[in-house]
Amino acid sequence: MTETQAERLEFALEPTDNERLANLAGTFDEHLRMIERRLGVEINHRGNLFAVIGPAAVAGQVETLLADLYKLSESQVIDPERVNLGMQEAGMEEAPPPPGDEVMIKTLRGIVRGRGNRQVQYLKAIRESDLNFGIGPAGTGKTYLAVASAIDAFERGQVQRIVLVRPAVEAGEKLGFLPGDLAQKIDPYLRPMYDALYEMMGFDKVNRLIERNVIEVAPLAFMRGRTLNESFVILDEAQNTSIEQMKMFLTRIGFGTSAVVTGDITQVDLPKGVTSGLRHAIDMLSDVEGVQFTFFQSRDVVRHPLVKRIIDAYESRGRATD
């Protein structure tokens, strides 16, 4: 970043309160590091004196965001989810990726690439880190791009197998009334990942790889007790895992394995009183080295434009009735 592109914006958060400042910054400044990664700025602070280094417009937005969060810190615990929500409500976008930094994946149907900054950064994060979380509403490409990345890693010889996993949680329906054993009952829940595989690799090739157990599509319960080496593992609909299930899944990661966890924390189908393992993981792992989070928003929806408007309507009504 050159001098003409960046400025240093200094400000103070008042009143000085060390407990509130610690709440705002997070453990080891994890909340500030999260904002830095998302917006492409540098944040320094000593006590209540802050300095933001970055593009002038973005630096000003960061000052407003930190001031708003500092007000909330008096009565609320600031966590990564609250920081992310603050950026969403302020309409703040991530810094655009550098030219030539885009990940492109060749599939049977053509080239898969990110549509918009967030998808571009998501694909790049998947290629660079062993564990990635894609979190956001339906239609933002979380699962589709994860499957494309899995196929790319397999085709380039980086992994020996692809494992696609989903929790067996009913969204208002009862698995017990469906015919067949557990694997057959869970099959409809795994259909979106099958569809993505068929589209990008072809029906015949996918079925051959499934028969050879090179591609495995399984309910989360089948993962217990296993260690997955040299694999690309995707946990879809992760908002429907319990804390124990999420920990169990994450500890299956072996040598040479990449894992992507996708989900929408606004669409939890768990029994009342059960904490989502995805929500818990956001809090627990946000500052762990080698783990990256991509938070999608309604503006990232790449389906029919009506889907974005529906998501916005539900979110605004939800805030109004909270």
PDB file of N, CA, C and O in Angstrom, residues 275-322:
ATOM      1  N   THR A 275     -27.034 -25.809  21.756  1.00  0.00           N
ATOM      2  CA  THR A 275     -26.192 -24.796  21.114  1.00  0.00           C
ATOM      3  C   THR A 275     -25.604 -25.340  19.819  1.00  0.00           C
ATOM      4  O   THR A 275     -25.105 -26.465  19.774  1.00  0.00           O
ATOM      5  N   SER A 276     -25.657 -24.557  18.774  1.00  0.00           N
ATOM      6  CA  SER A 276     -25.088 -24.957  17.489  1.00  0.00           C
ATOM      7  C   SER A 276     -23.573 -25.067  17.585  1.00  0.00           C
ATOM      8  O   SER A 276     -22.896 -24.152  18.057  1.00  0.00           O
ATOM      9  N   GLY A 277     -23.042 -26.182  17.111  1.00  0.00           N
ATOM     10  CA  GLY A 277     -21.597 -26.367  17.091  1.00  0.00           C
ATOM     11  C   GLY A 277     -20.899 -25.373  16.193  1.00  0.00           C
ATOM     12  O   GLY A 277     -19.736 -25.024  16.421  1.00  0.00           O
ATOM     13  N   LEU A 278     -21.607 -24.884  15.165  1.00  0.00           N
ATOM     14  CA  LEU A 278     -21.012 -23.892  14.278  1.00  0.00           C
ATOM     15  C   LEU A 278     -20.858 -22.559  14.986  1.00  0.00           C
ATOM     16  O   LEU A 278     -19.804 -21.921  14.900  1.00  0.00           O
ATOM     17  N   ARG A 279     -21.889 -22.130  15.688  1.00  0.00           N
ATOM     18  CA  ARG A 279     -21.778 -20.890  16.469  1.00  0.00           C
ATOM     19  C   ARG A 279     -20.623 -20.982  17.476  1.00  0.00           C
ATOM     20  O   ARG A 279     -19.829 -20.049  17.630  1.00  0.00           O
ATOM     21  N   HIS A 280     -20.557 -22.106  18.152  1.00  0.00           N
ATOM     22  CA  HIS A 280     -19.521 -22.303  19.160  1.00  0.00           C
ATOM     23  C   HIS A 280     -18.133 -22.284  18.526  1.00  0.00           C
ATOM     24  O   HIS A 280     -17.187 -21.710  19.081  1.00  0.00           O
ATOM     25  N   ALA A 281     -17.996 -22.898  17.350  1.00  0.00           N
ATOM     26  CA  ALA A 281     -16.696 -22.945  16.669  1.00  0.00           C
ATOM     27  C   ALA A 281     -16.231 -21.555  16.258  1.00  0.00           C
ATOM     28  O   ALA A 281     -15.025 -21.260  16.295  1.00  0.00           O
ATOM     29  N   ILE A 282     -17.157 -20.685  15.860  1.00  0.00           N
ATOM     30  CA  ILE A 282     -16.791 -19.319  15.494  1.00  0.00           C
ATOM     31  C   ILE A 282     -16.110 -18.641  16.679  1.00  0.00           C
ATOM     32  O   ILE A 282     -15.075 -17.971  16.537  1.00  0.00           O
ATOM     33  N   ASP A 283     -16.673 -18.824  17.869  1.00  0.00           N
ATOM     34  CA  ASP A 283     -16.101 -18.209  19.072  1.00  0.00           C
ATOM     35  C   ASP A 283     -14.775 -18.863  19.471  1.00  0.00           C
ATOM     36  O   ASP A 283     -13.828 -18.177  19.854  1.00  0.00           O
ATOM     37  N   MET A 284     -14.700 -20.185  19.358  1.00  0.00           N
ATOM     38  CA  MET A 284     -13.539 -20.917  19.851  1.00  0.00           C
ATOM     39  C   MET A 284     -12.326 -20.821  18.937  1.00  0.00           C
ATOM     40  O   MET A 284     -11.188 -20.833  19.397  1.00  0.00           O
ATOM     41  N   LEU A 285     -12.541 -20.747  17.624  1.00  0.00           N
ATOM     42  CA  LEU A 285     -11.445 -20.918  16.671  1.00  0.00           C
ATOM     43  C   LEU A 285     -11.078 -19.660  15.893  1.00  0.00           C
ATOM     44  O   LEU A 285     -10.216 -19.718  15.014  1.00  0.00           O
ATOM     45  N   SER A 286     -11.705 -18.543  16.212  1.00  0.00           N
ATOM     46  CA  SER A 286     -11.504 -17.344  15.396  1.00  0.00           C
ATOM     47  C   SER A 286     -10.062 -16.853  15.382  1.00  0.00           C
ATOM     48  O   SER A 286      -9.647 -16.182  14.440  1.00  0.00           O
ATOM     49  N   ASP A 287      -9.285 -17.176  16.420  1.00  0.00           N
ATOM     50  CA  ASP A 287      -7.894 -16.707  16.460  1.00  0.00           C
ATOM     51  C   ASP A 287      -6.893 -17.851  16.376  1.00  0.00           C
ATOM     52  O   ASP A 287      -5.722 -17.679  16.712  1.00  0.00           O
ATOM     53  N   VAL A 288      -7.346 -19.031  15.914  1.00  0.00           N
ATOM     54  CA  VAL A 288      -6.458 -20.188  15.797  1.00  0.00           C
ATOM     55  C   VAL A 288      -5.731 -20.138  14.448  1.00  0.00           C
ATOM     56  O   VAL A 288      -6.361 -20.013  13.395  1.00  0.00           O
ATOM     57  N   GLU A 289      -4.418 -20.240  14.495  1.00  0.00           N
ATOM     58  CA  GLU A 289      -3.617 -20.193  13.272  1.00  0.00           C
ATOM     59  C   GLU A 289      -3.964 -21.372  12.367  1.00  0.00           C
ATOM     60  O   GLU A 289      -4.121 -22.506  12.828  1.00  0.00           O
ATOM     61  N   GLY A 290      -4.093 -21.106  11.070  1.00  0.00           N
ATOM     62  CA  GLY A 290      -4.417 -22.150  10.104  1.00  0.00           C
ATOM     63  C   GLY A 290      -5.896 -22.320   9.856  1.00  0.00           C
ATOM     64  O   GLY A 290      -6.295 -23.142   9.035  1.00  0.00           O
ATOM     65  N   VAL A 291      -6.725 -21.529  10.569  1.00  0.00           N
ATOM     66  CA  VAL A 291      -8.181 -21.579  10.383  1.00  0.00           C
ATOM     67  C   VAL A 291      -8.635 -20.247   9.812  1.00  0.00           C
ATOM     68  O   VAL A 291      -8.265 -19.187  10.317  1.00  0.00           O
ATOM     69  N   GLN A 292      -9.432 -20.293   8.746  1.00  0.00           N
ATOM     70  CA  GLN A 292      -9.950 -19.062   8.149  1.00  0.00           C
ATOM     71  C   GLN A 292     -11.470 -19.107   8.090  1.00  0.00           C
ATOM     72  O   GLN A 292     -12.065 -20.166   7.881  1.00  0.00           O
ATOM     73  N   PHE A 293     -12.083 -17.936   8.260  1.00  0.00           N
ATOM     74  CA  PHE A 293     -13.532 -17.793   8.197  1.00  0.00           C
ATOM     75  C   PHE A 293     -13.900 -16.847   7.057  1.00  0.00           C
ATOM     76  O   PHE A 293     -13.276 -15.797   6.899  1.00  0.00           O
ATOM     77  N   THR A 294     -14.911 -17.215   6.286  1.00  0.00           N
ATOM     78  CA  THR A 294     -15.485 -16.328   5.283  1.00  0.00           C
ATOM     79  C   THR A 294     -16.959 -16.156   5.625  1.00  0.00           C
ATOM     80  O   THR A 294     -17.708 -17.131   5.667  1.00  0.00           O
ATOM     81  N   PHE A 295     -17.379 -14.917   5.886  1.00  0.00           N
ATOM     82  CA  PHE A 295     -18.760 -14.630   6.247  1.00  0.00           C
ATOM     83  C   PHE A 295     -19.478 -14.033   5.032  1.00  0.00           C
ATOM     84  O   PHE A 295     -19.175 -12.909   4.616  1.00  0.00           O
ATOM     85  N   PHE A 296     -20.408 -14.779   4.477  1.00  0.00           N
ATOM     86  CA  PHE A 296     -21.183 -14.308   3.339  1.00  0.00           C
ATOM     87  C   PHE A 296     -22.400 -13.526   3.819  1.00  0.00           C
ATOM     88  O   PHE A 296     -22.905 -13.753   4.921  1.00  0.00           O
ATOM     89  N   GLN A 297     -22.882 -12.640   2.962  1.00  0.00           N
ATOM     90  CA  GLN A 297     -24.044 -11.825   3.269  1.00  0.00           C
ATOM     91  C   GLN A 297     -25.077 -11.991   2.160  1.00  0.00           C
ATOM     92  O   GLN A 297     -24.810 -12.603   1.121  1.00  0.00           O
ATOM     93  N   SER A 298     -26.259 -11.415   2.369  1.00  0.00           N
ATOM     94  CA  SER A 298     -27.322 -11.553   1.367  1.00  0.00           C
ATOM     95  C   SER A 298     -26.898 -10.962   0.033  1.00  0.00           C
ATOM     96  O   SER A 298     -27.326 -11.437  -1.025  1.00  0.00           O
ATOM     97  N   ARG A 299     -26.042  -9.932   0.054  1.00  0.00           N
ATOM     98  CA  ARG A 299     -25.609  -9.330  -1.209  1.00  0.00           C
ATOM     99  C   ARG A 299     -24.729 -10.279  -2.031  1.00  0.00           C
ATOM    100  O   ARG A 299     -24.472 -10.032  -3.212  1.00  0.00           O
ATOM    101  N   ASP A 300     -24.255 -11.372  -1.397  1.00  0.00           N
ATOM    102  CA  ASP A 300     -23.421 -12.333  -2.109  1.00  0.00           C
ATOM    103  C   ASP A 300     -24.230 -13.442  -2.779  1.00  0.00           C
ATOM    104  O   ASP A 300     -23.656 -14.323  -3.417  1.00  0.00           O
ATOM    105  N   VAL A 301     -25.550 -13.429  -2.613  1.00  0.00           N
ATOM    106  CA  VAL A 301     -26.395 -14.464  -3.208  1.00  0.00           C
ATOM    107  C   VAL A 301     -26.251 -14.440  -4.725  1.00  0.00           C
ATOM    108  O   VAL A 301     -26.337 -13.377  -5.359  1.00  0.00           O
ATOM    109  N   VAL A 302     -26.034 -15.631  -5.313  1.00  0.00           N
ATOM    110  CA  VAL A 302     -25.834 -15.718  -6.757  1.00  0.00           C
ATOM    111  C   VAL A 302     -26.968 -16.499  -7.422  1.00  0.00           C
ATOM    112  O   VAL A 302     -26.841 -16.923  -8.561  1.00  0.00           O
ATOM    113  N   ARG A 303     -28.067 -16.708  -6.712  1.00  0.00           N
ATOM    114  CA  ARG A 303     -29.249 -17.319  -7.300  1.00  0.00           C
ATOM    115  C   ARG A 303     -30.146 -16.227  -7.870  1.00  0.00           C
ATOM    116  O   ARG A 303     -29.720 -15.103  -8.093  1.00  0.00           O
ATOM    117  N   HIS A 304     -31.398 -16.554  -8.097  1.00  0.00           N
ATOM    118  CA  HIS A 304     -32.378 -15.598  -8.586  1.00  0.00           C
ATOM    119  C   HIS A 304     -32.383 -14.368  -7.671  1.00  0.00           C
ATOM    120  O   HIS A 304     -32.322 -14.505  -6.445  1.00  0.00           O
ATOM    121  N   PRO A 305     -32.458 -13.145  -8.234  1.00  0.00           N
ATOM    122  CA  PRO A 305     -32.447 -11.940  -7.395  1.00  0.00           C
ATOM    123  C   PRO A 305     -33.511 -11.943  -6.301  1.00  0.00           C
ATOM    124  O   PRO A 305     -33.346 -11.311  -5.258  1.00  0.00           O
ATOM    125  N   LEU A 306     -34.599 -12.659  -6.537  1.00  0.00           N
ATOM    126  CA  LEU A 306     -35.657 -12.725  -5.537  1.00  0.00           C
ATOM    127  C   LEU A 306     -35.165 -13.366  -4.241  1.00  0.00           C
ATOM    128  O   LEU A 306     -35.626 -13.005  -3.150  1.00  0.00           O
ATOM    129  N   VAL A 307     -34.205 -14.311  -4.338  1.00  0.00           N
ATOM    130  CA  VAL A 307     -33.686 -14.976  -3.145  1.00  0.00           C
ATOM    131  C   VAL A 307     -33.048 -13.958  -2.206  1.00  0.00           C
ATOM    132  O   VAL A 307     -33.260 -13.996  -0.987  1.00  0.00           O
ATOM    133  N   LYS A 308     -32.267 -13.026  -2.755  1.00  0.00           N
ATOM    134  CA  LYS A 308     -31.641 -11.988  -1.930  1.00  0.00           C
ATOM    135  C   LYS A 308     -32.705 -11.162  -1.229  1.00  0.00           C
ATOM    136  O   LYS A 308     -32.593 -10.865  -0.028  1.00  0.00           O
ATOM    137  N   ARG A 309     -33.770 -10.786  -1.951  1.00  0.00           N
ATOM    138  CA  ARG A 309     -34.813  -9.957  -1.347  1.00  0.00           C
ATOM    139  C   ARG A 309     -35.560 -10.717  -0.253  1.00  0.00           C
ATOM    140  O   ARG A 309     -35.948 -10.141   0.770  1.00  0.00           O
ATOM    141  N   ILE A 310     -35.746 -12.024  -0.458  1.00  0.00           N
ATOM    142  CA  ILE A 310     -36.410 -12.843   0.566  1.00  0.00           C
ATOM    143  C   ILE A 310     -35.558 -12.897   1.831  1.00  0.00           C
ATOM    144  O   ILE A 310     -36.059 -12.730   2.954  1.00  0.00           O
ATOM    145  N   ILE A 311     -34.239 -13.142   1.668  1.00  0.00           N
ATOM    146  CA  ILE A 311     -33.333 -13.203   2.818  1.00  0.00           C
ATOM    147  C   ILE A 311     -33.337 -11.879   3.576  1.00  0.00           C
ATOM    148  O   ILE A 311     -33.427 -11.844   4.803  1.00  0.00           O
ATOM    149  N   ASP A 312     -33.265 -10.757   2.839  1.00  0.00           N
ATOM    150  CA  ASP A 312     -33.274  -9.445   3.484  1.00  0.00           C
ATOM    151  C   ASP A 312     -34.570  -9.222   4.258  1.00  0.00           C
ATOM    152  O   ASP A 312     -34.563  -8.657   5.355  1.00  0.00           O
ATOM    153  N   ALA A 313     -35.695  -9.664   3.679  1.00  0.00           N
ATOM    154  CA  ALA A 313     -36.986  -9.481   4.344  1.00  0.00           C
ATOM    155  C   ALA A 313     -37.043 -10.247   5.647  1.00  0.00           C
ATOM    156  O   ALA A 313     -37.499  -9.729   6.687  1.00  0.00           O
ATOM    157  N   TYR A 314     -36.585 -11.491   5.633  1.00  0.00           N
ATOM    158  CA  TYR A 314     -36.595 -12.309   6.853  1.00  0.00           C
ATOM    159  C   TYR A 314     -35.658 -11.723   7.911  1.00  0.00           C
ATOM    160  O   TYR A 314     -35.973 -11.705   9.094  1.00  0.00           O
ATOM    161  N   GLU A 315     -34.465 -11.246   7.468  1.00  0.00           N
ATOM    162  CA  GLU A 315     -33.514 -10.692   8.425  1.00  0.00           C
ATOM    163  C   GLU A 315     -34.050  -9.412   9.059  1.00  0.00           C
ATOM    164  O   GLU A 315     -33.937  -9.211  10.273  1.00  0.00           O
ATOM    165  N   SER A 316     -34.659  -8.523   8.262  1.00  0.00           N
ATOM    166  CA  SER A 316     -35.173  -7.278   8.808  1.00  0.00           C
ATOM    167  C   SER A 316     -36.351  -7.530   9.727  1.00  0.00           C
ATOM    168  O   SER A 316     -36.483  -6.897  10.780  1.00  0.00           O
ATOM    169  N   ARG A 317     -37.231  -8.468   9.363  1.00  0.00           N
ATOM    170  CA  ARG A 317     -38.367  -8.797  10.233  1.00  0.00           C
ATOM    171  C   ARG A 317     -37.887  -9.439  11.527  1.00  0.00           C
ATOM    172  O   ARG A 317     -38.424  -9.177  12.599  1.00  0.00           O
ATOM    173  N   GLY A 318     -36.835 -10.277  11.434  1.00  0.00           N
ATOM    174  CA  GLY A 318     -36.288 -10.899  12.621  1.00  0.00           C
ATOM    175  C   GLY A 318     -35.722  -9.886  13.590  1.00  0.00           C
ATOM    176  O   GLY A 318     -35.929  -9.970  14.802  1.00  0.00           O
ATOM    177  N   ARG A 319     -35.013  -8.882  13.041  1.00  0.00           N
ATOM    178  CA  ARG A 319     -34.449  -7.844  13.925  1.00  0.00           C
ATOM    179  C   ARG A 319     -35.553  -7.034  14.569  1.00  0.00           C
ATOM    180  O   ARG A 319     -35.454  -6.620  15.726  1.00  0.00           O
ATOM    181  N   ALA A 320     -36.646  -6.801  13.813  1.00  0.00           N
ATOM    182  CA  ALA A 320     -37.737  -5.975  14.325  1.00  0.00           C
ATOM    183  C   ALA A 320     -38.491  -6.672  15.455  1.00  0.00           C
ATOM    184  O   ALA A 320     -39.073  -6.026  16.312  1.00  0.00           O
ATOM    185  N   THR A 321     -38.494  -8.009  15.444  1.00  0.00           N
ATOM    186  CA  THR A 321     -39.278  -8.758  16.435  1.00  0.00           C
ATOM    187  C   THR A 321     -38.415  -9.307  17.560  1.00  0.00           C
ATOM    188  O   THR A 321     -38.921  -9.977  18.447  1.00  0.00           O
ATOM    189  N   ASP A 322     -37.093  -9.109  17.498  1.00  0.00           N
ATOM    190  CA  ASP A 322     -36.197  -9.638  18.557  1.00  0.00           C
ATOM    191  C   ASP A 322     -36.480  -8.943  19.892  1.00  0.00           C
ATOM    192  O   ASP A 322     -36.829  -7.788  19.927  1.00  0.00           O
TER     193      ASP A 322
END
